[in-house]
Amino acid sequence: MQIILEVPEILGEKLHALGDRLPEALDRALQELTPLETIPYQDELQIVALLASQPSPEVILAIRPTPALQTRMSELLDRHKSSTLSRSEEVELDRYLLLEHWVRLAKAHAYKHLQTAA
């Protein structure tokens, strides 16, 4: 397959220097840039277990809440804004917000680790 694209001159020079190794270089770059499948989580126990397993930074960056959890968090946040949460729902929302905070901290650390490793 032939692909034609415009790149800045300095990048073009680097690509040209690769010669017949260009397809291999592009393949490697795409593997690094393509995110792993997302790792869905439903609750804090799954996150604690995952983080305790000392996953790679790439695995941490792939963590995403399940669609069901996203929907539930949105419902609770909407109801919180309108002050219609029960006490148990407030506790549930607090747990989800703490879970989200843990994931964000882990992702920030993973991202920083990848940046210093590069």
PDB file of C-alpha atoms in Angstrom:
ATOM      1  CA  MET A   1       0.000   0.000   0.000  1.00  0.00           C
ATOM      2  CA  GLN A   2       1.258   3.452  -0.820  1.00  0.00           C
ATOM      3  CA  ILE A   3       0.559   6.335   1.549  1.00  0.00           C
ATOM      4  CA  ILE A   4       1.439   9.932   0.777  1.00  0.00           C
ATOM      5  CA  LEU A   5       1.672  12.466   3.578  1.00  0.00           C
ATOM      6  CA  GLU A   6       3.265  15.819   4.276  1.00  0.00           C
ATOM      7  CA  VAL A   7       5.690  16.119   7.163  1.00  0.00           C
ATOM      8  CA  PRO A   8       8.001  18.891   8.326  1.00  0.00           C
ATOM      9  CA  GLU A   9      11.325  18.897   6.488  1.00  0.00           C
ATOM     10  CA  ILE A  10      13.383  17.855   9.501  1.00  0.00           C
ATOM     11  CA  LEU A  11      11.129  14.835  10.068  1.00  0.00           C
ATOM     12  CA  GLY A  12      11.252  14.018   6.373  1.00  0.00           C
ATOM     13  CA  GLU A  13      15.048  13.932   6.539  1.00  0.00           C
ATOM     14  CA  LYS A  14      14.939  11.561   9.503  1.00  0.00           C
ATOM     15  CA  LEU A  15      12.446   9.309   7.746  1.00  0.00           C
ATOM     16  CA  HIS A  16      14.480   9.332   4.545  1.00  0.00           C
ATOM     17  CA  ALA A  17      17.595   8.313   6.491  1.00  0.00           C
ATOM     18  CA  LEU A  18      15.799   5.174   7.648  1.00  0.00           C
ATOM     19  CA  GLY A  19      15.611   3.937   4.067  1.00  0.00           C
ATOM     20  CA  ASP A  20      14.123   0.459   3.824  1.00  0.00           C
ATOM     21  CA  ARG A  21      13.750   0.323   7.627  1.00  0.00           C
ATOM     22  CA  LEU A  22      10.964   2.936   7.494  1.00  0.00           C
ATOM     23  CA  PRO A  23       8.094   0.379   7.629  1.00  0.00           C
ATOM     24  CA  GLU A  24       9.661  -1.230  10.713  1.00  0.00           C
ATOM     25  CA  ALA A  25      10.127   2.167  12.396  1.00  0.00           C
ATOM     26  CA  LEU A  26       6.527   3.144  11.672  1.00  0.00           C
ATOM     27  CA  ASP A  27       5.284  -0.188  13.007  1.00  0.00           C
ATOM     28  CA  ARG A  28       7.226   0.289  16.253  1.00  0.00           C
ATOM     29  CA  ALA A  29       5.972   3.845  16.640  1.00  0.00           C
ATOM     30  CA  LEU A  30       2.383   2.750  16.105  1.00  0.00           C
ATOM     31  CA  GLN A  31       2.746   0.002  18.704  1.00  0.00           C
ATOM     32  CA  GLU A  32       3.958   2.555  21.242  1.00  0.00           C
ATOM     33  CA  LEU A  33       1.279   5.092  20.371  1.00  0.00           C
ATOM     34  CA  THR A  34      -1.645   2.690  20.187  1.00  0.00           C
ATOM     35  CA  PRO A  35      -3.167   2.352  23.654  1.00  0.00           C
ATOM     36  CA  LEU A  36      -3.695  -1.058  25.136  1.00  0.00           C
ATOM     37  CA  GLU A  37      -7.252  -2.223  25.452  1.00  0.00           C
ATOM     38  CA  THR A  38      -8.928  -0.369  28.231  1.00  0.00           C
ATOM     39  CA  ILE A  39      -9.083  -2.129  31.563  1.00  0.00           C
ATOM     40  CA  PRO A  40     -12.571  -1.601  32.963  1.00  0.00           C
ATOM     41  CA  TYR A  41     -13.101  -1.285  36.686  1.00  0.00           C
ATOM     42  CA  GLN A  42     -16.308  -1.467  38.663  1.00  0.00           C
ATOM     43  CA  ASP A  43     -15.208  -0.798  42.241  1.00  0.00           C
ATOM     44  CA  GLU A  44     -12.361   0.028  44.571  1.00  0.00           C
ATOM     45  CA  LEU A  45     -11.516  -3.624  45.269  1.00  0.00           C
ATOM     46  CA  GLN A  46     -10.692  -4.192  41.605  1.00  0.00           C
ATOM     47  CA  ILE A  47      -8.531  -1.065  41.508  1.00  0.00           C
ATOM     48  CA  VAL A  48      -6.673  -1.973  44.696  1.00  0.00           C
ATOM     49  CA  ALA A  49      -6.030  -5.485  43.381  1.00  0.00           C
ATOM     50  CA  LEU A  50      -4.833  -4.149  40.029  1.00  0.00           C
ATOM     51  CA  LEU A  51      -2.551  -1.508  41.528  1.00  0.00           C
ATOM     52  CA  ALA A  52      -1.195  -3.980  44.105  1.00  0.00           C
ATOM     53  CA  SER A  53      -0.118  -6.236  41.227  1.00  0.00           C
ATOM     54  CA  GLN A  54       2.424  -3.549  40.255  1.00  0.00           C
ATOM     55  CA  PRO A  55       1.240  -3.180  36.648  1.00  0.00           C
ATOM     56  CA  SER A  56       3.248  -1.426  33.968  1.00  0.00           C
ATOM     57  CA  PRO A  57       2.626   2.290  33.384  1.00  0.00           C
ATOM     58  CA  GLU A  58       0.890   1.389  30.112  1.00  0.00           C
ATOM     59  CA  VAL A  59      -1.576  -0.850  31.947  1.00  0.00           C
ATOM     60  CA  ILE A  60      -2.318   1.892  34.473  1.00  0.00           C
ATOM     61  CA  LEU A  61      -2.943   4.394  31.691  1.00  0.00           C
ATOM     62  CA  ALA A  62      -5.427   1.952  30.107  1.00  0.00           C
ATOM     63  CA  ILE A  63      -7.683   1.855  33.190  1.00  0.00           C
ATOM     64  CA  ARG A  64     -11.212   3.112  32.489  1.00  0.00           C
ATOM     65  CA  PRO A  65     -14.493   2.815  34.410  1.00  0.00           C
ATOM     66  CA  THR A  66     -17.089   0.462  32.993  1.00  0.00           C
ATOM     67  CA  PRO A  67     -20.009   2.098  31.156  1.00  0.00           C
ATOM     68  CA  ALA A  68     -22.300   1.016  34.006  1.00  0.00           C
ATOM     69  CA  LEU A  69     -20.067   2.727  36.563  1.00  0.00           C
ATOM     70  CA  GLN A  70     -19.849   5.863  34.432  1.00  0.00           C
ATOM     71  CA  THR A  71     -23.634   5.963  34.189  1.00  0.00           C
ATOM     72  CA  ARG A  72     -24.065   5.457  37.928  1.00  0.00           C
ATOM     73  CA  MET A  73     -21.515   8.157  38.760  1.00  0.00           C
ATOM     74  CA  SER A  74     -23.252  10.588  36.403  1.00  0.00           C
ATOM     75  CA  GLU A  75     -26.620   9.860  38.015  1.00  0.00           C
ATOM     76  CA  LEU A  76     -25.219  10.421  41.489  1.00  0.00           C
ATOM     77  CA  LEU A  77     -23.459  13.630  40.455  1.00  0.00           C
ATOM     78  CA  ASP A  78     -26.654  14.973  38.857  1.00  0.00           C
ATOM     79  CA  ARG A  79     -28.656  14.145  41.957  1.00  0.00           C
ATOM     80  CA  HIS A  80     -25.956  15.670  44.160  1.00  0.00           C
ATOM     81  CA  LYS A  81     -26.259  18.942  42.235  1.00  0.00           C
ATOM     82  CA  SER A  82     -29.988  18.985  42.870  1.00  0.00           C
ATOM     83  CA  SER A  83     -29.488  17.990  46.548  1.00  0.00           C
ATOM     84  CA  THR A  84     -31.632  14.866  46.250  1.00  0.00           C
ATOM     85  CA  LEU A  85     -29.125  12.226  47.402  1.00  0.00           C
ATOM     86  CA  SER A  86     -29.916   9.925  50.286  1.00  0.00           C
ATOM     87  CA  ARG A  87     -27.234   9.398  52.929  1.00  0.00           C
ATOM     88  CA  SER A  88     -26.283   6.011  51.464  1.00  0.00           C
ATOM     89  CA  GLU A  89     -26.000   7.567  47.985  1.00  0.00           C
ATOM     90  CA  GLU A  90     -23.742  10.296  49.403  1.00  0.00           C
ATOM     91  CA  VAL A  91     -21.464   7.589  50.797  1.00  0.00           C
ATOM     92  CA  GLU A  92     -21.549   5.773  47.451  1.00  0.00           C
ATOM     93  CA  LEU A  93     -20.667   8.967  45.571  1.00  0.00           C
ATOM     94  CA  ASP A  94     -17.823   9.692  47.990  1.00  0.00           C
ATOM     95  CA  ARG A  95     -16.446   6.192  47.377  1.00  0.00           C
ATOM     96  CA  TYR A  96     -16.593   6.675  43.605  1.00  0.00           C
ATOM     97  CA  LEU A  97     -14.918  10.077  43.848  1.00  0.00           C
ATOM     98  CA  LEU A  98     -12.141   8.630  45.995  1.00  0.00           C
ATOM     99  CA  LEU A  99     -11.734   5.782  43.517  1.00  0.00           C
ATOM    100  CA  GLU A 100     -11.466   8.273  40.662  1.00  0.00           C
ATOM    101  CA  HIS A 101      -8.868  10.208  42.662  1.00  0.00           C
ATOM    102  CA  TRP A 102      -6.776   7.043  43.160  1.00  0.00           C
ATOM    103  CA  VAL A 103      -6.888   6.274  39.468  1.00  0.00           C
ATOM    104  CA  ARG A 104      -5.908   9.821  38.517  1.00  0.00           C
ATOM    105  CA  LEU A 105      -2.950   9.754  40.926  1.00  0.00           C
ATOM    106  CA  ALA A 106      -1.819   6.396  39.569  1.00  0.00           C
ATOM    107  CA  LYS A 107      -2.126   7.650  35.982  1.00  0.00           C
ATOM    108  CA  ALA A 108      -0.183  10.825  36.761  1.00  0.00           C
ATOM    109  CA  HIS A 109       2.587   8.751  38.306  1.00  0.00           C
ATOM    110  CA  ALA A 110       2.576   6.322  35.353  1.00  0.00           C
ATOM    111  CA  TYR A 111       2.700   9.164  32.830  1.00  0.00           C
ATOM    112  CA  LYS A 112       5.577  10.800  34.684  1.00  0.00           C
ATOM    113  CA  HIS A 113       7.426   7.479  34.770  1.00  0.00           C
ATOM    114  CA  LEU A 114       7.007   7.059  31.000  1.00  0.00           C
ATOM    115  CA  GLN A 115       8.234  10.605  30.370  1.00  0.00           C
ATOM    116  CA  THR A 116      11.396  10.158  32.443  1.00  0.00           C
ATOM    117  CA  ALA A 117      12.072   6.752  30.872  1.00  0.00           C
ATOM    118  CA  ALA A 118      11.950   8.178  27.337  1.00  0.00           C
TER     119      ALA A 118
END
